[in-house]
Amino acid sequence: MTATAIEHGHEHDHAADDHHHTGEVDLPTYQEYTRRNRLGMWLFFASEAFLFLALLVTRFYLWRGPHGEVVRPELDQFAGLVVTAVLLLSSYFMNRAEVSIANDKRTDFLASLLITAALGTAFLIGVVVWEWGMFPSIVKGHLKPTDGVFGAVVFGMTGMHALHVLSGVVLILNVWWLGRKGHFSSERHWGVEACAIYWHYVDLVWIFFYPAIYLIGSTIEVPH
Amino acid sequence: MSLFTLGIARGLVGQVLGMVIGMLLTCAVRILLGWEAWAAEPAWTVGAVCSIIGFLLGVGSLDDWLKWTKGIPTPMHHGPPVDKPAWTRYFSVDYNHKVIGVQYTVWGILLLMVGGTVAMIFRTELARSGLQFLGLDLYNSFIGMHGMIMIFAILLGVGGMGNYLVPLMIGAEDMAFPRLNALGFWFNVPGSILLLLSLFVGGWDAGWTAYPPLSARGPIGYQLFFLGVFAIGLSSIVGSLNLLVTILRMRPAGMSLFRMPIFCWAVFATSLLQLTATQLIGTSFLMVSVQRAIGMGFFDPRGILGEVSPMVGGGDPVLFQHLFWFYSHPAVYIFVLPGLGIVSELLPVFSRKPLFGYKWIALSSLAIGIVGFIVWGHHMFVSGYNDILRIPFMYATLLVAIPTGVKFFSWLGTIWGGKIHFDTPMLFVLGAISVFLIGGLTGPILATVPTDFPLHDSYFVVGHFHATMFGGFVFPFFAALYYWFPKVTGRMYNETLGKIHFFIMTPAFWVQTLGQMGVGVMGMRRRIADYDPTLGAGQIESWQLAVTIAGFAIAFGVMLMLWNFFQNAEVGVAAGDNPWRSRSPEWQIPSPIPEHSFPAPLRVVGEPYDYGLADSGYVTTASPGDD
């Protein structure tokens, strides 16, 4: 998955130039490569949508009360709200980074990327430390993965999402590092765009996951 | 030249190293956590994950991307490696779609042979009642192995045909993402190795469907099996993504979607299914995997409230079946649609007539794909899910017969009144139609709830399934191998041997599939190592023997084909550029195809299937000024 993103991320920043010396065939323009990359990226999102959809289906299939009603376990609502806000905010800065490089504002571009990565990391820490309770000495979590379907689905959904956030943060830092070395221009920055739409996509997934985990259904006591 | 100039050798070393490193890592973490250092299941699981990465790093499939992360440009190298013999490119990472297509196909045929050998072994066991030489666990592992290896082989065959043919048919220089294309192939190698390795760590005795709760309690082999499937699934996803972008964005001017060679439509429909549905088998297997590894109880029915009834918080094994079949039913359309595309592609060439109802065939592929998404529940008629679900799933399944029927009638319309040439590829196409008809006609019987009940989980299903797979994939795939062999190698295969292969394999397959259905009606259950010899008024043993003999005859036919290809690939009679007088773009260029397939961009000057229309062509590489 990360490999796909990286293929789309960087290939053709160089491709159009590097291919010229082969000379035998007319190579497509950078714009054409970007169109292909963009389509590939969206198809990749379509594919991933089915993964997240499967997890949502699992949640609504398994979280049922004694009379078949939709239920949810009691989680830390404050933690959920904070990490959601942090993630939504990060998408603003990701967008700011993309607009900045398109307008050749390099300093803003780099700063926005760093802020996005920091917010993404904050989201990860929020989930892993606060909600999961991976470090019980700091915060004690509400559920364990072994707590029936409640633990399984909470950890399954947030875990799969966190994995995507983590790969997004790695991608952003990679783009930031390349940007600092002078890669990307206002004309040619498919790598930044790919990274940005990937980040927005991961954000969008959370917009569906957050209510499914935290808001929908009546709460049910989960004994440990 | 040392062995390690071959990418695959480095990859295998990487896989072993990855496995060892993964195991050591697991031990280290366990020691840090204060647990006992060695635990077999986590060690093998983490080891297997690392072994896939190790293989990809070793073979060099990730090199370019790793360079991109450092901002190093990676110019695309065309042609064979400069400092090594040309043949080594087939054993290493190469970005030319024609090389990758051959890699897919050859690896697919190898797996086909492994899967076939496994089938021979347990067919021999089944030839007589009683247990002769296979234990129950090994029998179960073998039928599961036959199923999954064959699925891998078919996916590889589909990938091979798609990768080799689609860019040629639409006149594209290569696939849209050549690096991703290579990665798509190389995922398969560590994946299939893990699958074979799993036999040595207990196998997976609940079969290829891996239903929990059995798979959640089965041997460690299941973890390797899941990871093997992940690797093949990733290959499916990146491969189909690549084909979709190629078809949508790289057609030459004038080649509208309804002017593509029809095979591209089949690949398009297949790729849509592969791109999306594959995620579901991955998700369902991942859930079983984490249930085994850390006790996340997705499919564990024990509730969390103890003895309170009804249970609250308990998992549901039926959910697994929903998720699993949401992929695994569309998967059979992934297997057969390209094959049916080959049938539609070859019939006009050998009948010298236009393809009957081009748009209908094109859209029927898409229709089968779309309907294929809403029929998964017919695998679960007896699973104990909500009764009311059976009715919509029954009707949706019967609906599949309509676009499939469209294809059949269009094939008949194409052959009707044609000047038919019975060369080996055409024979296999006709064989495919006859065999797929058997599979197609037995479909509605199994799709209808009342007739499914007595036949569910019987050998009748096995007969039906093999008829669809042989008619939809194996026969067309063999037709494609014979048909494009002269294009790939520039040499002609031996026509007599090809015909012998056909006339052995086709009747043998009829005996096999009808025999399987017959023993099923007699009461033979599927996936059972032994049977009651008094079934079918004592006739069942002779039927089983006939099926076994037919199976061996098919294997003999396949060996004949491979020997034929092996003999003629280098030294056969030169085939010429267009021995079949096809209008398709790949036949308008030299055989074997040069490194850059087309000397100039294609121009579409006519319809793809106007066979018999004098002085007409489909494409030309000449520039407009030359006319």
mmCIF file with all atom_site columns, C-alpha atoms in Angstrom, chain B residues 155-282:
data_model
loop_
_atom_site.group_PDB
_atom_site.id
_atom_site.type_symbol
_atom_site.label_atom_id
_atom_site.label_alt_id
_atom_site.label_comp_id
_atom_site.label_asym_id
_atom_site.label_entity_id
_atom_site.label_seq_id
_atom_site.pdbx_PDB_ins_code
_atom_site.Cartn_x
_atom_site.Cartn_y
_atom_site.Cartn_z
_atom_site.occupancy
_atom_site.B_iso_or_equiv
_atom_site.pdbx_formal_charge
_atom_site.auth_seq_id
_atom_site.auth_comp_id
_atom_site.auth_asym_id
_atom_site.auth_atom_id
_atom_site.pdbx_PDB_model_num
ATOM 1   C CA . LEU B 1 155 ? -4.840  -15.727 -11.288 1.00 0.00 ? 155 LEU B CA 1
ATOM 2   C CA . LEU B 1 156 ? -1.311  -15.931 -12.692 1.00 0.00 ? 156 LEU B CA 1
ATOM 3   C CA . GLY B 1 157 ? -2.604  -17.168 -16.038 1.00 0.00 ? 157 GLY B CA 1
ATOM 4   C CA . VAL B 1 158 ? -5.128  -14.332 -16.122 1.00 0.00 ? 158 VAL B CA 1
ATOM 5   C CA . GLY B 1 159 ? -2.374  -11.878 -15.183 1.00 0.00 ? 159 GLY B CA 1
ATOM 6   C CA . GLY B 1 160 ? -0.114  -13.317 -17.860 1.00 0.00 ? 160 GLY B CA 1
ATOM 7   C CA . MET B 1 161 ? -2.668  -12.949 -20.637 1.00 0.00 ? 161 MET B CA 1
ATOM 8   C CA . GLY B 1 162 ? -3.690  -9.467  -19.495 1.00 0.00 ? 162 GLY B CA 1
ATOM 9   C CA . ASN B 1 163 ? -0.167  -8.153  -19.133 1.00 0.00 ? 163 ASN B CA 1
ATOM 10  C CA . TYR B 1 164 ? 1.132   -9.577  -22.368 1.00 0.00 ? 164 TYR B CA 1
ATOM 11  C CA . LEU B 1 165 ? -1.853  -8.869  -24.576 1.00 0.00 ? 165 LEU B CA 1
ATOM 12  C CA . VAL B 1 166 ? -3.610  -5.709  -23.424 1.00 0.00 ? 166 VAL B CA 1
ATOM 13  C CA . PRO B 1 167 ? -0.822  -3.188  -24.165 1.00 0.00 ? 167 PRO B CA 1
ATOM 14  C CA . LEU B 1 168 ? -0.238  -4.873  -27.539 1.00 0.00 ? 168 LEU B CA 1
ATOM 15  C CA . MET B 1 169 ? -3.917  -4.901  -28.408 1.00 0.00 ? 169 MET B CA 1
ATOM 16  C CA . ILE B 1 170 ? -4.365  -1.220  -27.717 1.00 0.00 ? 170 ILE B CA 1
ATOM 17  C CA . GLY B 1 171 ? -1.030  -0.277  -29.264 1.00 0.00 ? 171 GLY B CA 1
ATOM 18  C CA . ALA B 1 172 ? 0.472   1.000   -26.014 1.00 0.00 ? 172 ALA B CA 1
ATOM 19  C CA . GLU B 1 173 ? 4.216   1.143   -25.502 1.00 0.00 ? 173 GLU B CA 1
ATOM 20  C CA . ASP B 1 174 ? 3.937   -0.622  -22.137 1.00 0.00 ? 174 ASP B CA 1
ATOM 21  C CA . MET B 1 175 ? 1.660   -0.776  -19.124 1.00 0.00 ? 175 MET B CA 1
ATOM 22  C CA . ALA B 1 176 ? 0.842   2.484   -17.372 1.00 0.00 ? 176 ALA B CA 1
ATOM 23  C CA . PHE B 1 177 ? 3.015   1.675   -14.320 1.00 0.00 ? 177 PHE B CA 1
ATOM 24  C CA . PRO B 1 178 ? 5.848   -0.683  -15.333 1.00 0.00 ? 178 PRO B CA 1
ATOM 25  C CA . ARG B 1 179 ? 7.445   -0.834  -11.862 1.00 0.00 ? 179 ARG B CA 1
ATOM 26  C CA . LEU B 1 180 ? 4.146   -1.656  -10.219 1.00 0.00 ? 180 LEU B CA 1
ATOM 27  C CA . ASN B 1 181 ? 3.653   -4.283  -12.910 1.00 0.00 ? 181 ASN B CA 1
ATOM 28  C CA . ALA B 1 182 ? 6.911   -6.005  -11.990 1.00 0.00 ? 182 ALA B CA 1
ATOM 29  C CA . LEU B 1 183 ? 6.061   -5.811  -8.285  1.00 0.00 ? 183 LEU B CA 1
ATOM 30  C CA . GLY B 1 184 ? 2.681   -7.366  -9.086  1.00 0.00 ? 184 GLY B CA 1
ATOM 31  C CA . PHE B 1 185 ? 4.401   -10.391 -10.549 1.00 0.00 ? 185 PHE B CA 1
ATOM 32  C CA . TRP B 1 186 ? 7.079   -10.766 -7.892  1.00 0.00 ? 186 TRP B CA 1
ATOM 33  C CA . PHE B 1 187 ? 4.552   -10.810 -5.055  1.00 0.00 ? 187 PHE B CA 1
ATOM 34  C CA . ASN B 1 188 ? 3.435   -14.166 -6.403  1.00 0.00 ? 188 ASN B CA 1
ATOM 35  C CA . VAL B 1 189 ? 6.721   -15.969 -5.907  1.00 0.00 ? 189 VAL B CA 1
ATOM 36  C CA . PRO B 1 190 ? 7.116   -15.550 -2.116  1.00 0.00 ? 190 PRO B CA 1
ATOM 37  C CA . GLY B 1 191 ? 3.341   -15.999 -1.830  1.00 0.00 ? 191 GLY B CA 1
ATOM 38  C CA . SER B 1 192 ? 3.359   -19.405 -3.481  1.00 0.00 ? 192 SER B CA 1
ATOM 39  C CA . ILE B 1 193 ? 6.470   -20.440 -1.561  1.00 0.00 ? 193 ILE B CA 1
ATOM 40  C CA . LEU B 1 194 ? 4.734   -19.628 1.734   1.00 0.00 ? 194 LEU B CA 1
ATOM 41  C CA . LEU B 1 195 ? 1.730   -21.631 0.631   1.00 0.00 ? 195 LEU B CA 1
ATOM 42  C CA . LEU B 1 196 ? 3.879   -24.687 -0.086  1.00 0.00 ? 196 LEU B CA 1
ATOM 43  C CA . LEU B 1 197 ? 5.891   -24.161 3.093   1.00 0.00 ? 197 LEU B CA 1
ATOM 44  C CA . SER B 1 198 ? 2.710   -24.204 5.159   1.00 0.00 ? 198 SER B CA 1
ATOM 45  C CA . LEU B 1 199 ? 2.383   -27.938 4.446   1.00 0.00 ? 199 LEU B CA 1
ATOM 46  C CA . PHE B 1 200 ? 5.470   -28.492 6.588   1.00 0.00 ? 200 PHE B CA 1
ATOM 47  C CA . VAL B 1 201 ? 4.152   -26.616 9.616   1.00 0.00 ? 201 VAL B CA 1
ATOM 48  C CA . GLY B 1 202 ? 0.953   -28.546 9.982   1.00 0.00 ? 202 GLY B CA 1
ATOM 49  C CA . GLY B 1 203 ? -0.835  -27.727 6.748   1.00 0.00 ? 203 GLY B CA 1
ATOM 50  C CA . TRP B 1 204 ? -4.360  -26.322 6.836   1.00 0.00 ? 204 TRP B CA 1
ATOM 51  C CA . ASP B 1 205 ? -6.812  -29.101 7.210   1.00 0.00 ? 205 ASP B CA 1
ATOM 52  C CA . ALA B 1 206 ? -10.054 -27.083 7.025   1.00 0.00 ? 206 ALA B CA 1
ATOM 53  C CA . GLY B 1 207 ? -9.637  -26.589 3.280   1.00 0.00 ? 207 GLY B CA 1
ATOM 54  C CA . TRP B 1 208 ? -9.017  -23.569 1.081   1.00 0.00 ? 208 TRP B CA 1
ATOM 55  C CA . THR B 1 209 ? -12.103 -21.732 2.340   1.00 0.00 ? 209 THR B CA 1
ATOM 56  C CA . ALA B 1 210 ? -10.561 -21.557 5.831   1.00 0.00 ? 210 ALA B CA 1
ATOM 57  C CA . TYR B 1 211 ? -13.870 -21.318 7.647   1.00 0.00 ? 211 TYR B CA 1
ATOM 58  C CA . PRO B 1 212 ? -13.600 -20.501 11.315  1.00 0.00 ? 212 PRO B CA 1
ATOM 59  C CA . PRO B 1 213 ? -13.935 -21.885 13.934  1.00 0.00 ? 213 PRO B CA 1
ATOM 60  C CA . LEU B 1 214 ? -11.891 -24.752 12.409  1.00 0.00 ? 214 LEU B CA 1
ATOM 61  C CA . SER B 1 215 ? -9.300  -22.461 10.848  1.00 0.00 ? 215 SER B CA 1
ATOM 62  C CA . ALA B 1 216 ? -9.082  -20.441 14.053  1.00 0.00 ? 216 ALA B CA 1
ATOM 63  C CA . ARG B 1 217 ? -8.032  -23.591 15.907  1.00 0.00 ? 217 ARG B CA 1
ATOM 64  C CA . GLY B 1 218 ? -6.143  -25.387 13.105  1.00 0.00 ? 218 GLY B CA 1
ATOM 65  C CA . PRO B 1 219 ? -2.388  -25.801 12.795  1.00 0.00 ? 219 PRO B CA 1
ATOM 66  C CA . ILE B 1 220 ? 0.148   -22.970 12.301  1.00 0.00 ? 220 ILE B CA 1
ATOM 67  C CA . GLY B 1 221 ? 0.059   -23.653 8.582   1.00 0.00 ? 221 GLY B CA 1
ATOM 68  C CA . TYR B 1 222 ? -2.993  -21.408 8.442   1.00 0.00 ? 222 TYR B CA 1
ATOM 69  C CA . GLN B 1 223 ? -0.976  -18.293 9.256   1.00 0.00 ? 223 GLN B CA 1
ATOM 70  C CA . LEU B 1 224 ? 1.403   -18.981 6.363   1.00 0.00 ? 224 LEU B CA 1
ATOM 71  C CA . PHE B 1 225 ? -1.582  -19.774 4.150   1.00 0.00 ? 225 PHE B CA 1
ATOM 72  C CA . PHE B 1 226 ? -3.191  -16.403 5.018   1.00 0.00 ? 226 PHE B CA 1
ATOM 73  C CA . LEU B 1 227 ? 0.036   -14.534 4.300   1.00 0.00 ? 227 LEU B CA 1
ATOM 74  C CA . GLY B 1 228 ? 0.493   -16.383 1.022   1.00 0.00 ? 228 GLY B CA 1
ATOM 75  C CA . VAL B 1 229 ? -3.008  -15.303 0.028   1.00 0.00 ? 229 VAL B CA 1
ATOM 76  C CA . PHE B 1 230 ? -2.248  -11.701 1.078   1.00 0.00 ? 230 PHE B CA 1
ATOM 77  C CA . ALA B 1 231 ? 0.756   -11.664 -1.234  1.00 0.00 ? 231 ALA B CA 1
ATOM 78  C CA . ILE B 1 232 ? -1.247  -12.995 -4.180  1.00 0.00 ? 232 ILE B CA 1
ATOM 79  C CA . GLY B 1 233 ? -4.070  -10.594 -3.313  1.00 0.00 ? 233 GLY B CA 1
ATOM 80  C CA . LEU B 1 234 ? -1.727  -7.612  -3.381  1.00 0.00 ? 234 LEU B CA 1
ATOM 81  C CA . SER B 1 235 ? -0.535  -8.805  -6.753  1.00 0.00 ? 235 SER B CA 1
ATOM 82  C CA . SER B 1 236 ? -4.156  -8.936  -7.960  1.00 0.00 ? 236 SER B CA 1
ATOM 83  C CA . ILE B 1 237 ? -4.886  -5.436  -6.722  1.00 0.00 ? 237 ILE B CA 1
ATOM 84  C CA . VAL B 1 238 ? -1.850  -3.682  -8.157  1.00 0.00 ? 238 VAL B CA 1
ATOM 85  C CA . GLY B 1 239 ? -2.089  -5.694  -11.378 1.00 0.00 ? 239 GLY B CA 1
ATOM 86  C CA . SER B 1 240 ? -5.735  -4.853  -11.976 1.00 0.00 ? 240 SER B CA 1
ATOM 87  C CA . LEU B 1 241 ? -5.195  -1.193  -11.111 1.00 0.00 ? 241 LEU B CA 1
ATOM 88  C CA . ASN B 1 242 ? -2.434  -1.101  -13.684 1.00 0.00 ? 242 ASN B CA 1
ATOM 89  C CA . LEU B 1 243 ? -4.558  -2.744  -16.381 1.00 0.00 ? 243 LEU B CA 1
ATOM 90  C CA . LEU B 1 244 ? -7.476  -0.387  -15.743 1.00 0.00 ? 244 LEU B CA 1
ATOM 91  C CA . VAL B 1 245 ? -5.311  2.719   -16.078 1.00 0.00 ? 245 VAL B CA 1
ATOM 92  C CA . THR B 1 246 ? -3.677  1.251   -19.180 1.00 0.00 ? 246 THR B CA 1
ATOM 93  C CA . ILE B 1 247 ? -7.008  0.546   -20.852 1.00 0.00 ? 247 ILE B CA 1
ATOM 94  C CA . LEU B 1 248 ? -8.570  3.856   -19.853 1.00 0.00 ? 248 LEU B CA 1
ATOM 95  C CA . ARG B 1 249 ? -5.685  6.198   -20.642 1.00 0.00 ? 249 ARG B CA 1
ATOM 96  C CA . MET B 1 250 ? -3.360  4.620   -23.197 1.00 0.00 ? 250 MET B CA 1
ATOM 97  C CA . ARG B 1 251 ? -5.533  3.811   -26.187 1.00 0.00 ? 251 ARG B CA 1
ATOM 98  C CA . PRO B 1 252 ? -4.496  5.498   -29.428 1.00 0.00 ? 252 PRO B CA 1
ATOM 99  C CA . ALA B 1 253 ? -6.603  8.202   -31.015 1.00 0.00 ? 253 ALA B CA 1
ATOM 100 C CA . GLY B 1 254 ? -9.655  6.719   -32.693 1.00 0.00 ? 254 GLY B CA 1
ATOM 101 C CA . MET B 1 255 ? -9.819  3.572   -30.567 1.00 0.00 ? 255 MET B CA 1
ATOM 102 C CA . SER B 1 256 ? -12.979 4.244   -28.614 1.00 0.00 ? 256 SER B CA 1
ATOM 103 C CA . LEU B 1 257 ? -13.929 1.797   -25.873 1.00 0.00 ? 257 LEU B CA 1
ATOM 104 C CA . PHE B 1 258 ? -16.256 0.015   -28.288 1.00 0.00 ? 258 PHE B CA 1
ATOM 105 C CA . ARG B 1 259 ? -13.504 -0.323  -30.872 1.00 0.00 ? 259 ARG B CA 1
ATOM 106 C CA . MET B 1 260 ? -11.044 -2.152  -28.631 1.00 0.00 ? 260 MET B CA 1
ATOM 107 C CA . PRO B 1 261 ? -10.306 -5.819  -29.257 1.00 0.00 ? 261 PRO B CA 1
ATOM 108 C CA . ILE B 1 262 ? -12.983 -7.619  -27.245 1.00 0.00 ? 262 ILE B CA 1
ATOM 109 C CA . PHE B 1 263 ? -10.452 -9.285  -24.937 1.00 0.00 ? 263 PHE B CA 1
ATOM 110 C CA . CYS B 1 264 ? -9.680  -5.848  -23.465 1.00 0.00 ? 264 CYS B CA 1
ATOM 111 C CA . TRP B 1 265 ? -13.315 -5.572  -22.377 1.00 0.00 ? 265 TRP B CA 1
ATOM 112 C CA . ALA B 1 266 ? -13.063 -8.901  -20.600 1.00 0.00 ? 266 ALA B CA 1
ATOM 113 C CA . VAL B 1 267 ? -9.894  -7.761  -18.855 1.00 0.00 ? 267 VAL B CA 1
ATOM 114 C CA . PHE B 1 268 ? -11.548 -4.468  -17.962 1.00 0.00 ? 268 PHE B CA 1
ATOM 115 C CA . ALA B 1 269 ? -14.489 -6.213  -16.272 1.00 0.00 ? 269 ALA B CA 1
ATOM 116 C CA . THR B 1 270 ? -12.187 -8.694  -14.539 1.00 0.00 ? 270 THR B CA 1
ATOM 117 C CA . SER B 1 271 ? -9.934  -5.920  -13.284 1.00 0.00 ? 271 SER B CA 1
ATOM 118 C CA . LEU B 1 272 ? -12.841 -4.018  -11.756 1.00 0.00 ? 272 LEU B CA 1
ATOM 119 C CA . LEU B 1 273 ? -13.715 -7.134  -9.756  1.00 0.00 ? 273 LEU B CA 1
ATOM 120 C CA . GLN B 1 274 ? -10.124 -7.842  -8.805  1.00 0.00 ? 274 GLN B CA 1
ATOM 121 C CA . LEU B 1 275 ? -9.445  -4.296  -7.725  1.00 0.00 ? 275 LEU B CA 1
ATOM 122 C CA . THR B 1 276 ? -12.315 -4.141  -5.265  1.00 0.00 ? 276 THR B CA 1
ATOM 123 C CA . ALA B 1 277 ? -13.423 -7.599  -4.164  1.00 0.00 ? 277 ALA B CA 1
ATOM 124 C CA . THR B 1 278 ? -9.923  -8.862  -3.333  1.00 0.00 ? 278 THR B CA 1
ATOM 125 C CA . GLN B 1 279 ? -9.882  -6.611  -0.280  1.00 0.00 ? 279 GLN B CA 1
ATOM 126 C CA . LEU B 1 280 ? -12.648 -8.717  1.260   1.00 0.00 ? 280 LEU B CA 1
ATOM 127 C CA . ILE B 1 281 ? -10.804 -12.038 1.270   1.00 0.00 ? 281 ILE B CA 1
ATOM 128 C CA . GLY B 1 282 ? -7.831  -10.188 2.715   1.00 0.00 ? 282 GLY B CA 1
#
